[in-house]
Coordinates of C-alpha atoms in Angstrom, one line a residue:
M1 CA 146.8 59.3 126.8
S2 CA 150.5 59.9 127.5
S3 CA 150.3 63.3 125.8
Q4 CA 147.5 64.4 128.1
T5 CA 149.5 63.1 131.1
L6 CA 152.6 65.1 129.9
I7 CA 150.5 68.3 129.6
E8 CA 149.0 67.7 133.1
A9 CA 152.5 67.2 134.5
M10 CA 153.6 70.4 132.9
E11 CA 150.7 72.3 134.3
T12 CA 151.5 70.9 137.7
L13 CA 155.1 71.8 137.4
L14 CA 154.1 75.3 136.4
D15 CA 151.8 75.7 139.4
L16 CA 154.3 74.4 141.8
H17 CA 157.0 76.7 140.5
Q18 CA 154.7 79.6 140.8
Q19 CA 154.0 78.7 144.4
L20 CA 157.8 78.4 145.0
L21 CA 158.3 81.8 143.4
A22 CA 155.6 83.4 145.7
M23 CA 157.4 81.7 148.7
T24 CA 160.7 83.0 147.6
I25 CA 159.5 86.6 147.2
E26 CA 158.0 86.3 150.7
K27 CA 161.2 84.9 152.0
T28 CA 162.9 88.1 150.7
E29 CA 160.7 90.2 153.0
V30 CA 161.4 87.8 155.9
L31 CA 165.1 88.1 155.4
Q32 CA 164.9 91.8 155.4
K33 CA 163.0 91.8 158.7
N34 CA 165.5 89.2 160.2
D35 CA 162.6 87.0 161.3
I36 CA 164.4 83.7 161.9
E37 CA 161.4 81.8 163.2
T38 CA 159.2 82.6 160.2
L39 CA 162.2 81.8 157.9
S40 CA 162.5 78.3 159.4
K41 CA 158.8 77.7 158.9
M42 CA 159.0 78.9 155.3
I43 CA 161.9 76.5 154.6
R44 CA 159.9 73.6 155.8
E45 CA 157.1 74.6 153.5
E46 CA 159.4 75.0 150.6
Q47 CA 160.7 71.4 151.2
K48 CA 157.2 70.2 150.8
V49 CA 156.8 72.1 147.4
L50 CA 160.2 70.8 146.3
T51 CA 159.2 67.3 147.0
A52 CA 155.9 67.8 144.9
I53 CA 158.1 69.2 142.1
Q54 CA 160.2 66.1 142.1
V55 CA 157.2 63.9 141.8
A56 CA 155.7 66.0 139.0
E57 CA 159.1 65.9 137.2
Q58 CA 159.1 62.1 137.4
K59 CA 155.7 61.9 135.9
R60 CA 156.7 64.3 133.2
E61 CA 159.7 62.2 132.4
K62 CA 157.7 59.0 132.2
A63 CA 155.1 60.6 129.9
S64 CA 157.9 62.0 127.6
L65 CA 159.5 58.6 127.5
L66 CA 156.2 57.0 126.4
I67 CA 155.8 59.6 123.6
T68 CA 159.3 59.7 122.2
N69 CA 160.9 56.5 123.4
Q70 CA 163.9 58.6 124.4
K71 CA 165.1 58.8 127.9
E72 CA 166.1 62.5 127.8
A73 CA 163.8 63.9 125.2
T74 CA 163.7 67.7 124.7
V75 CA 160.4 69.6 124.3
S76 CA 161.2 70.0 120.6
D77 CA 161.4 66.2 120.3
I78 CA 158.1 65.9 122.0
L79 CA 156.4 68.5 120.0
K80 CA 157.1 66.6 116.8
E81 CA 155.1 63.6 118.1
L82 CA 152.0 65.6 119.2
E83 CA 148.9 66.9 117.4
D84 CA 148.5 70.7 116.7
A85 CA 146.3 71.5 119.7
Q86 CA 148.6 69.7 122.1
Q87 CA 151.7 71.2 120.5
E88 CA 150.3 74.7 121.1
R89 CA 149.3 74.0 124.8
L90 CA 152.8 72.4 125.5
S91 CA 154.5 75.3 123.9
E92 CA 152.5 77.8 126.1
L93 CA 153.4 75.8 129.2
Q94 CA 157.1 75.7 128.2
I95 CA 157.3 79.5 127.7
A96 CA 155.4 80.1 131.0
L97 CA 157.7 77.7 132.9
I98 CA 160.8 79.3 131.5
Q99 CA 159.6 82.7 132.6
V100 CA 158.7 81.6 136.1
L101 CA 162.1 79.8 136.4
G102 CA 163.9 83.0 135.3
E103 CA 162.1 85.1 137.9
L104 CA 162.8 82.3 140.5
Q105 CA 166.5 82.5 139.7
E106 CA 166.5 86.3 140.2
A107 CA 164.6 86.1 143.5
N108 CA 167.0 83.4 144.8
A109 CA 170.1 85.4 143.7
L110 CA 168.7 88.3 145.8
N111 CA 168.0 86.1 148.8
Q112 CA 171.5 84.7 148.6
Q113 CA 172.9 88.3 148.6
L114 CA 170.8 89.2 151.7
L115 CA 172.0 86.1 153.5
Q116 CA 175.7 86.9 152.6
Y117 CA 175.2 90.5 153.9
S118 CA 173.7 89.1 157.1
L119 CA 176.5 86.7 157.6
Q120 CA 179.1 89.5 157.1
F121 CA 177.3 91.6 159.6
V122 CA 177.2 88.8 162.2
N123 CA 181.0 88.1 161.6
M124 CA 181.8 91.8 161.9
N125 CA 180.0 92.0 165.3
L126 CA 181.7 88.9 166.6
D127 CA 185.1 90.3 165.6
L128 CA 184.2 93.5 167.5
L129 CA 183.3 91.6 170.6
A130 CA 186.3 89.2 170.6
P131 CA 189.2 90.7 168.7
E132 CA 192.1 88.4 167.8
Q133 CA 195.2 88.9 169.8
E134 CA 198.1 90.2 167.9
L135 CA 201.2 88.0 167.6
P136 CA 204.5 89.5 169.0
N137 CA 207.3 90.4 166.8
Y138 CA 209.4 87.7 168.4
T139 CA 208.8 84.7 170.5
K140 CA 210.5 83.2 173.5
E141 CA 212.0 79.7 173.3
Q142 CA 209.6 77.0 174.3
G143 CA 210.1 75.5 177.7
T144 CA 211.6 78.7 179.4
T145 CA 209.0 80.6 181.2
N146 CA 209.4 83.5 183.6
P147 CA 207.2 82.9 186.6
Y148 CA 207.2 86.6 187.5
S149 CA 205.9 87.8 184.1
E150 CA 202.3 89.0 184.0
Q151 CA 199.8 87.3 181.7
K152 CA 197.8 89.9 179.7
R153 CA 194.0 89.5 179.8
S154 CA 191.5 91.5 177.7
M155 CA 188.5 93.1 179.4
F156 CA 186.3 90.6 177.7
D157 CA 187.0 87.1 178.8
S158 CA 185.9 85.0 175.8
Q159 CA 186.6 81.7 177.5
A160 CA 184.1 82.2 180.2

């Protein structure tokens, strides 16, 4: 019974990770279009999938504990305890899950790069709009001010 539960949990994990991969690929397109509203909706949907993944992972951990009596059992440890048909199915699920996780890592790396480029672009535009004032080569002593000196102001008043 616990071996069937384990296989079901692995199937669920595979399905959820495939959904997450599809969402991540779609997120890449949204990032390229700079659609912030759609991006925020997608992030909320991803949170739901991530919560479901955590539940499925807990179910998988309980099933593997029942099979091997080890808290952190590897798939190799679990395979030793299963019958041939179940071993084959679990191996297939493991390979498929590894593949999906690899693709998910690549897609997330691409999205991270896109976000970094967007952030650099925004920072560059902010620097163009409100450049930092250059420091003078020397400074006057504090406390002595000339009431007749003019204060310099840039054309763009950033404090307004």
